[in-house]
Amino acid sequence: MTTWIYTSERITRKIRERYLLAILRQNIAYFDKLGPGEVTTRITSDTHLIQEGIGEKAIVVIQHVARLLSAFVIAFYKGWKMTLVVICLIPVILITSGVLGSFSSVFLKRSLSHYSDAGTIAEEVFLLLELSAAGVGAKIFGAIDRIPPIDIDSNSGDTHENVKAHIQLKMSFLFTHLVLMLKFWIIYL
């Protein structure tokens, strides 16, 4: 596990450096679309997702695949007929996971874009705070008034993610109970 975390740290550091170099090589018109805090927010959030995927989720995937394979070996050894019946539910589980995963990616993209917008506004507020001694204090409140809608939008992505997680949990319970029901029905026959 430590090796995976160390590797993810090294890879994300290299990605951050190359990401920044690629952004700095862009034409000056590219920065007209971006706010002052959007670049740093995107670099941080995107590389954090990569680091989390390599460092934590890759380990979990490897563990679950090993458990699945060992469970199939044991199940086929103990009762191959029952195992063949239970295997018919695997495509249903995979399809459900794929659909929920696609919803998750859509809401994650929305949430990340709102976080980058919020980073832009935060940079503007900090810049205006530096300039407030020069009499620009009224602009600070104008920038602060723009924050709540962006915060609500960014939290809506998290809310959708929570709903998706609950649906995924309930679906896993459903499939577990379907498998048990199928097993008991076959045993009863």
Short mmCIF file of C-alpha atoms in Angstrom, two decimals, residues 9-183:
data_model
loop_
_atom_site.label_atom_id
_atom_site.label_comp_id
_atom_site.label_asym_id
_atom_site.label_seq_id
_atom_site.Cartn_x
_atom_site.Cartn_y
_atom_site.Cartn_z
CA GLU A 9 2.68 11.18 -5.10
CA ARG A 10 5.51 11.05 -7.64
CA ILE A 11 3.19 10.76 -10.64
CA THR A 12 0.96 13.63 -9.53
CA ARG A 13 3.98 15.85 -8.88
CA LYS A 14 5.17 15.26 -12.45
CA ILE A 15 1.68 15.83 -13.80
CA ARG A 16 1.41 19.14 -11.89
CA GLU A 17 4.71 20.33 -13.34
CA ARG A 18 3.81 19.34 -16.90
CA TYR A 19 0.30 20.73 -16.54
CA LEU A 20 1.65 24.11 -15.43
CA LEU A 21 4.25 24.16 -18.22
CA ALA A 22 1.58 23.32 -20.79
CA ILE A 23 -0.66 26.11 -19.50
CA LEU A 24 2.19 28.62 -19.53
CA ARG A 25 2.90 27.76 -23.19
CA GLN A 26 -0.64 28.70 -24.21
CA ASN A 27 -1.45 31.74 -26.29
CA ILE A 28 -2.33 34.82 -24.24
CA ALA A 29 -5.93 34.69 -25.54
CA TYR A 30 -6.36 31.40 -23.67
CA PHE A 31 -6.16 33.26 -20.36
CA ASP A 32 -8.99 35.64 -21.32
CA LYS A 33 -11.44 32.79 -20.67
CA LEU A 34 -9.89 31.86 -17.32
CA GLY A 35 -10.18 33.67 -14.04
CA PRO A 36 -7.16 34.31 -11.82
CA GLY A 37 -7.77 31.34 -9.49
CA GLU A 38 -9.11 28.86 -12.01
CA VAL A 39 -5.72 27.51 -13.11
CA THR A 40 -4.54 26.73 -9.60
CA THR A 41 -7.90 25.28 -8.59
CA ARG A 42 -8.00 23.01 -11.64
CA ILE A 43 -4.42 21.83 -11.20
CA THR A 44 -5.04 21.05 -7.54
CA SER A 45 -8.40 19.31 -7.96
CA ASP A 46 -7.46 17.32 -11.09
CA THR A 47 -4.17 16.05 -9.70
CA HIS A 48 -5.86 15.21 -6.39
CA LEU A 49 -8.32 12.99 -8.27
CA ILE A 50 -5.45 11.25 -10.07
CA GLN A 51 -3.56 10.77 -6.83
CA GLU A 52 -6.63 9.37 -5.11
CA GLY A 53 -7.27 7.01 -8.00
CA ILE A 54 -3.74 5.64 -8.10
CA GLY A 55 -3.00 5.66 -4.39
CA GLU A 56 -6.23 4.39 -2.87
CA LYS A 57 -8.70 3.10 -5.42
CA ALA A 58 -6.24 0.97 -7.40
CA ILE A 59 -5.44 -0.97 -4.22
CA VAL A 60 -9.12 -1.51 -3.48
CA VAL A 61 -9.77 -2.74 -7.04
CA ILE A 62 -6.90 -5.23 -6.83
CA GLN A 63 -8.16 -6.52 -3.46
CA HIS A 64 -11.72 -6.94 -4.72
CA VAL A 65 -10.63 -8.74 -7.90
CA ALA A 66 -8.52 -11.13 -5.81
CA ARG A 67 -11.47 -11.78 -3.49
CA LEU A 68 -13.80 -12.34 -6.44
CA LEU A 69 -11.47 -14.85 -8.08
CA SER A 70 -10.88 -16.74 -4.85
CA ALA A 71 -14.64 -16.77 -4.15
CA PHE A 72 -15.31 -18.27 -7.58
CA VAL A 73 -12.67 -20.95 -7.08
CA ILE A 74 -14.12 -21.91 -3.69
CA ALA A 75 -17.71 -21.73 -4.98
CA PHE A 76 -17.02 -23.94 -7.99
CA TYR A 77 -15.23 -26.41 -5.74
CA LYS A 78 -18.08 -26.58 -3.21
CA GLY A 79 -21.07 -26.55 -5.54
CA TRP A 80 -20.71 -25.81 -9.22
CA LYS A 81 -24.45 -25.92 -10.01
CA MET A 82 -25.28 -23.24 -7.47
CA THR A 83 -22.38 -21.12 -8.65
CA LEU A 84 -23.58 -21.23 -12.26
CA VAL A 85 -27.03 -20.07 -11.17
CA VAL A 86 -25.62 -17.18 -9.14
CA ILE A 87 -23.32 -16.09 -11.99
CA CYS A 88 -26.37 -15.08 -14.04
CA LEU A 89 -26.74 -11.98 -11.83
CA ILE A 90 -23.26 -10.65 -12.65
CA PRO A 91 -24.31 -8.88 -15.90
CA VAL A 92 -27.13 -7.10 -14.05
CA ILE A 93 -24.71 -5.89 -11.38
CA LEU A 94 -22.20 -4.71 -14.01
CA ILE A 95 -24.83 -2.82 -16.00
CA THR A 96 -26.14 -1.09 -12.88
CA SER A 97 -22.63 -0.12 -11.80
CA GLY A 98 -21.87 1.24 -15.28
CA VAL A 99 -24.99 3.40 -15.37
CA LEU A 100 -24.36 4.79 -11.89
CA GLY A 101 -20.70 5.39 -12.77
CA SER A 102 -21.66 7.45 -15.82
CA PHE A 103 -23.99 9.59 -13.69
CA SER A 104 -21.19 10.03 -11.19
CA SER A 105 -18.75 11.31 -13.83
CA VAL A 106 -21.28 13.85 -15.15
CA PHE A 107 -21.91 15.31 -11.70
CA LEU A 108 -18.22 15.26 -10.82
CA LYS A 109 -17.40 17.35 -13.92
CA ARG A 110 -20.10 19.86 -12.99
CA SER A 111 -18.87 20.08 -9.43
CA LEU A 112 -15.25 20.63 -10.52
CA SER A 113 -16.23 23.42 -12.90
CA HIS A 114 -18.14 25.16 -10.10
CA TYR A 115 -15.18 24.78 -7.74
CA SER A 116 -12.90 26.41 -10.31
CA ASP A 117 -15.37 29.30 -10.65
CA ALA A 118 -15.37 29.66 -6.87
CA GLY A 119 -11.55 29.68 -6.92
CA THR A 120 -11.64 32.52 -9.43
CA ILE A 121 -13.93 34.58 -7.22
CA ALA A 122 -11.79 33.86 -4.15
CA GLU A 123 -8.70 35.12 -6.00
CA GLU A 124 -10.58 38.28 -6.98
CA VAL A 125 -11.66 38.87 -3.37
CA PHE A 126 -8.10 38.46 -2.10
CA LEU A 127 -6.85 40.85 -4.77
CA LEU A 128 -9.55 43.37 -3.86
CA LEU A 129 -8.66 43.05 -0.17
CA GLU A 130 -5.13 44.11 -1.02
CA LEU A 131 -6.49 47.07 -2.94
CA SER A 132 -9.08 48.03 -0.31
CA ALA A 133 -6.66 50.45 1.31
CA ALA A 134 -6.78 52.38 -1.96
CA GLY A 135 -10.57 52.83 -1.70
CA VAL A 136 -11.84 49.84 -3.66
CA GLY A 137 -13.75 48.36 -0.69
CA ALA A 138 -17.15 48.55 -2.40
CA LYS A 139 -16.00 46.09 -5.07
CA ILE A 140 -15.27 43.49 -2.40
CA PHE A 141 -18.93 43.25 -1.43
CA GLY A 142 -19.90 42.94 -5.09
CA ALA A 143 -17.57 39.98 -5.45
CA ILE A 144 -18.79 38.42 -2.21
CA ASP A 145 -22.40 38.68 -3.42
CA ARG A 146 -21.49 36.39 -6.34
CA ILE A 147 -20.29 33.55 -4.07
CA PRO A 148 -23.56 31.95 -2.80
CA PRO A 149 -24.95 30.79 -6.20
CA ILE A 150 -21.62 29.19 -7.10
CA ASP A 151 -21.42 27.54 -3.68
CA ILE A 152 -24.95 26.18 -4.07
CA ASP A 153 -24.11 24.84 -7.54
CA SER A 154 -20.91 23.18 -6.35
CA ASN A 155 -22.71 21.56 -3.43
CA SER A 156 -25.42 20.25 -5.74
CA GLY A 157 -22.78 18.04 -7.38
CA ASP A 158 -21.94 16.65 -3.96
CA THR A 159 -25.64 16.10 -3.26
CA HIS A 160 -26.03 14.16 -6.50
CA GLU A 161 -22.93 12.15 -5.55
CA ASN A 162 -24.52 11.32 -2.19
CA VAL A 163 -27.76 10.26 -3.86
CA LYS A 164 -25.78 8.07 -6.26
CA ALA A 165 -23.89 6.49 -3.37
CA HIS A 166 -27.17 5.69 -1.58
CA ILE A 167 -28.66 4.20 -4.73
CA GLN A 168 -25.53 2.12 -5.24
CA LEU A 169 -25.70 0.86 -1.64
CA LYS A 170 -29.38 -0.05 -1.98
CA MET A 171 -28.70 -1.82 -5.28
CA SER A 172 -25.94 -3.88 -3.68
CA PHE A 173 -28.37 -4.89 -0.91
CA LEU A 174 -30.97 -5.74 -3.54
CA PHE A 175 -28.56 -7.96 -5.46
CA THR A 176 -27.37 -9.65 -2.28
CA HIS A 177 -30.95 -10.48 -1.34
CA LEU A 178 -31.74 -11.61 -4.89
CA VAL A 179 -28.81 -14.02 -4.77
CA LEU A 180 -29.94 -15.37 -1.39
CA MET A 181 -33.51 -15.70 -2.64
CA LEU A 182 -32.32 -17.55 -5.73
CA LYS A 183 -30.17 -19.89 -3.64
#
